[in-house]
């Protein structure tokens, strides 16, 4: 008996790349935060302060990206009819 492979359609590929890009987005957020903080420290002469602050901003952006990816992943497979409308009531 052959086991059937699941078919990949464009929706599945799109969802996989969206969720898969989270790691890259998180890493780039921290790297950009570090770079901005480092050069601000060089320019202002406040050696570790701006680097620490901007790394914090980068971590915050990474957390936001992770949360948004979580919300998208949670909704994968749900149809538009599954979501409640504004006010929590369902359309009649």
Coordinates of N, CA and C in Angstrom, one line a residue:
X1 N 0.8 -1.2 0.0 CA 0.0 0.0 0.0 C 0.9 1.2 0.0
X2 N 0.6 2.1 -0.9 CA 1.4 3.4 -1.0 C 0.9 4.4 0.0
X3 N 1.8 5.1 0.6 CA 1.3 6.2 1.4 C 1.3 7.4 0.5
X4 N 0.2 8.2 0.6 CA 0.1 9.3 -0.2 C 0.8 10.5 0.4
X5 N 1.6 11.2 -0.4 CA 2.2 12.5 0.1 C 1.2 13.6 0.1
X6 N 1.3 14.4 1.1 CA 0.4 15.6 1.1 C 0.7 16.5 0.0
X7 N -0.3 17.0 -0.7 CA 0.0 17.9 -1.8 C 0.3 19.3 -1.3
X8 N 1.2 19.9 -2.0 CA 1.5 21.3 -1.6 C 0.8 22.3 -2.6
X9 N 0.0 23.1 -2.1 CA -0.6 24.1 -2.9 C 0.0 25.4 -2.5
X10 N -0.3 26.5 -3.3 CA 0.3 27.8 -3.0 C -0.1 28.3 -1.7
X11 N -1.3 28.0 -1.2 CA -1.7 28.5 0.2 C -0.8 27.9 1.2
X12 N -0.5 26.7 1.1 CA 0.4 26.0 2.1 C 1.8 26.5 2.1
X13 N 2.3 26.8 0.9 CA 3.7 27.3 0.7 C 3.7 28.7 1.3
X14 N 2.7 29.5 1.0 CA 2.6 30.9 1.5 C 2.6 31.0 3.0
X15 N 1.8 30.1 3.6 CA 1.7 30.0 5.1 C 3.1 29.6 5.7
X16 N 3.7 28.6 5.0 CA 5.0 28.1 5.6 C 6.1 29.1 5.5
X17 N 6.1 29.9 4.4 CA 7.2 30.9 4.3 C 6.9 32.1 5.2
X18 N 5.6 32.4 5.5 CA 5.3 33.5 6.4 C 5.8 33.1 7.8
X19 N 5.5 31.9 8.3 CA 5.9 31.5 9.6 C 7.4 31.2 9.6
X20 N 7.9 30.7 8.6 CA 9.4 30.4 8.5 C 10.3 31.6 8.5
X21 N 9.7 32.8 8.1 CA 10.5 34.0 8.0 C 10.7 34.7 9.4
X22 N 10.0 34.2 10.4 CA 10.0 34.8 11.7 C 11.4 34.8 12.3
X23 N 12.1 33.7 12.2 CA 13.5 33.7 12.7 C 14.4 34.7 12.1
X24 N 14.3 34.9 10.8 CA 15.1 35.9 10.1 C 14.7 37.3 10.6
X25 N 13.4 37.5 10.7 CA 12.9 38.8 11.1 C 13.4 39.2 12.5
X26 N 13.4 38.2 13.4 CA 13.8 38.4 14.8 C 15.3 38.7 14.9
X27 N 16.1 37.9 14.1 CA 17.5 38.2 14.1 C 17.9 39.5 13.6
X28 N 17.2 39.9 12.5 CA 17.5 41.2 11.9 C 17.1 42.3 12.8
X29 N 16.0 42.2 13.5 CA 15.6 43.2 14.4 C 16.7 43.5 15.5
X30 N 17.2 42.5 16.1 CA 18.3 42.7 17.1 C 19.5 43.2 16.5
X31 N 19.9 42.7 15.3 CA 21.1 43.2 14.6 C 21.0 44.7 14.3
X32 N 19.9 45.1 13.8 CA 19.6 46.5 13.4 C 19.6 47.4 14.7
X33 N 19.0 46.9 15.7 CA 19.0 47.6 17.0 C 20.4 47.8 17.5
X34 N 21.2 46.7 17.5 CA 22.6 46.8 17.9 C 23.4 47.8 17.1
X35 N 23.2 47.8 15.8 CA 24.0 48.6 14.9 C 23.6 50.1 15.1
X36 N 22.4 50.4 15.2 CA 21.9 51.8 15.5 C 22.5 52.3 16.8
X37 N 22.4 51.5 17.8 CA 22.9 51.8 19.1 C 24.4 52.0 19.2
X38 N 25.1 51.2 18.5 CA 26.6 51.3 18.4 C 27.0 52.6 17.8
X39 N 26.4 52.9 16.6 CA 26.8 54.1 16.0 C 26.3 55.4 16.7
X40 N 25.2 55.3 17.3 CA 24.8 56.5 18.2 C 25.8 56.7 19.3
X41 N 26.2 55.6 19.9 CA 27.2 55.7 21.0 C 28.5 56.3 20.5
X42 N 28.9 55.9 19.3 CA 30.2 56.5 18.8 C 30.0 58.0 18.5
X43 N 28.8 58.3 18.0 CA 28.6 59.7 17.7 C 28.4 60.6 18.9
X44 N 27.7 60.1 19.9 CA 27.4 60.9 21.1 C 28.4 60.7 22.2
X45 N 29.2 59.6 22.1 CA 30.2 59.4 23.2 C 29.6 58.8 24.5
X46 N 28.5 58.1 24.3 CA 27.8 57.5 25.5 C 28.0 55.9 25.4
X47 N 29.2 55.5 25.4 CA 29.5 54.1 25.0 C 28.5 53.0 25.2
X48 N 28.1 52.5 26.4 CA 27.2 51.3 26.3 C 25.7 51.7 26.4
X49 N 25.4 52.9 26.7 CA 24.0 53.2 27.0 C 23.0 53.1 25.7
X50 N 23.4 53.7 24.6 CA 22.5 53.7 23.5 C 22.5 52.2 22.9
X51 N 23.6 51.5 23.0 CA 23.6 50.2 22.5 C 22.6 49.3 23.2
X52 N 22.6 49.4 24.6 CA 21.7 48.6 25.4 C 20.2 49.0 25.1
X53 N 20.0 50.3 25.0 CA 18.6 50.8 24.7 C 18.1 50.3 23.4
X54 N 18.9 50.4 22.3 CA 18.5 50.0 21.0 C 18.5 48.5 20.8
X55 N 19.3 47.7 21.6 CA 19.1 46.3 21.6 C 17.7 45.9 22.2
X56 N 17.4 46.7 23.2 CA 16.0 46.5 23.8 C 14.9 46.8 22.8
X57 N 15.1 47.8 22.0 CA 14.1 48.1 21.0 C 14.1 47.0 19.9
X58 N 15.2 46.4 19.6 CA 15.3 45.3 18.7 C 14.6 44.1 19.2
X59 N 14.8 43.8 20.5 CA 14.2 42.7 21.2 C 12.6 42.9 21.2
X60 N 12.2 44.1 21.4 CA 10.8 44.4 21.4 C 10.2 44.2 20.0
X61 N 10.9 44.6 19.0 CA 10.4 44.4 17.6 C 10.4 42.9 17.3
X62 N 11.4 42.1 17.8 CA 11.4 40.7 17.6 C 10.2 40.0 18.3
X63 N 9.9 40.5 19.5 CA 8.8 39.9 20.2 C 7.5 40.2 19.5
X64 N 7.4 41.4 19.0 CA 6.2 41.8 18.2 C 6.0 40.9 17.0
X65 N 7.1 40.7 16.3 CA 7.1 39.8 15.1 C 6.7 38.4 15.5
X66 N 7.2 37.9 16.6 CA 6.8 36.6 17.0 C 5.4 36.5 17.4
X67 N 4.8 37.5 18.0 CA 3.4 37.5 18.4 C 2.5 37.6 17.1
X68 N 2.9 38.4 16.2 CA 2.1 38.5 14.9 C 2.2 37.1 14.2
X69 N 3.3 36.5 14.2 CA 3.4 35.2 13.5 C 2.6 34.1 14.3
X70 N 2.5 34.2 15.6 CA 1.7 33.4 16.4 C 0.2 33.5 16.0
X71 N -0.2 34.8 15.9 CA -1.6 35.0 15.5 C -1.9 34.5 14.1
X72 N -1.0 34.7 13.2 CA -1.2 34.2 11.8 C -1.3 32.6 11.8
X73 N -0.4 32.0 12.6 CA -0.3 30.6 12.6 C -1.6 30.0 13.3
X74 N -2.1 30.7 14.3 CA -3.3 30.3 15.0 C -4.5 30.3 14.0
X75 N -4.5 31.2 13.1 CA -5.6 31.3 12.2 C -5.4 30.5 10.9
X76 N -4.3 29.7 10.7 CA -4.2 28.9 9.6 C -5.2 27.8 9.6
X77 N -5.9 27.7 8.5 CA -6.9 26.6 8.4 C -8.3 27.1 8.7
X78 N -8.4 28.2 9.3 CA -9.7 28.7 9.7 C -10.3 29.5 8.4
X79 N -11.5 29.4 8.2 CA -12.2 30.1 7.1 C -12.6 31.5 7.7
X80 N -13.0 32.3 6.8 CA -13.5 33.7 7.2 C -14.8 33.6 8.0
X81 N -15.5 32.5 7.8 CA -16.8 32.3 8.6 C -16.5 32.0 10.1
X82 N -15.3 31.5 10.4 CA -15.0 31.2 11.8 C -14.8 32.4 12.7
X83 N -14.5 33.5 12.1 CA -14.1 34.7 12.9 C -15.3 35.5 13.3
X84 N -15.4 35.9 14.6 CA -16.6 36.7 15.0 C -16.5 38.1 14.4
X85 N -17.6 38.7 14.3 CA -17.6 40.1 13.8 C -17.4 41.1 15.0
X86 N -17.3 42.3 14.7 CA -17.1 43.3 15.8 C -18.2 43.3 16.8
X87 N -17.9 43.4 18.1 CA -18.9 43.3 19.1 C -19.1 41.9 19.6
X88 N -18.5 40.9 19.0 CA -18.6 39.5 19.4 C -19.8 38.8 18.9
X89 N -20.7 39.4 18.2 CA -21.9 38.7 17.7 C -21.6 38.1 16.3
X90 N -22.3 37.0 16.1 CA -22.1 36.4 14.8 C -23.2 36.9 13.8
X91 N -22.9 37.0 12.5 CA -23.9 37.4 11.6 C -25.0 36.4 11.4
X92 N -26.2 36.9 11.1 CA -27.3 36.0 11.0 C -27.5 35.6 9.6

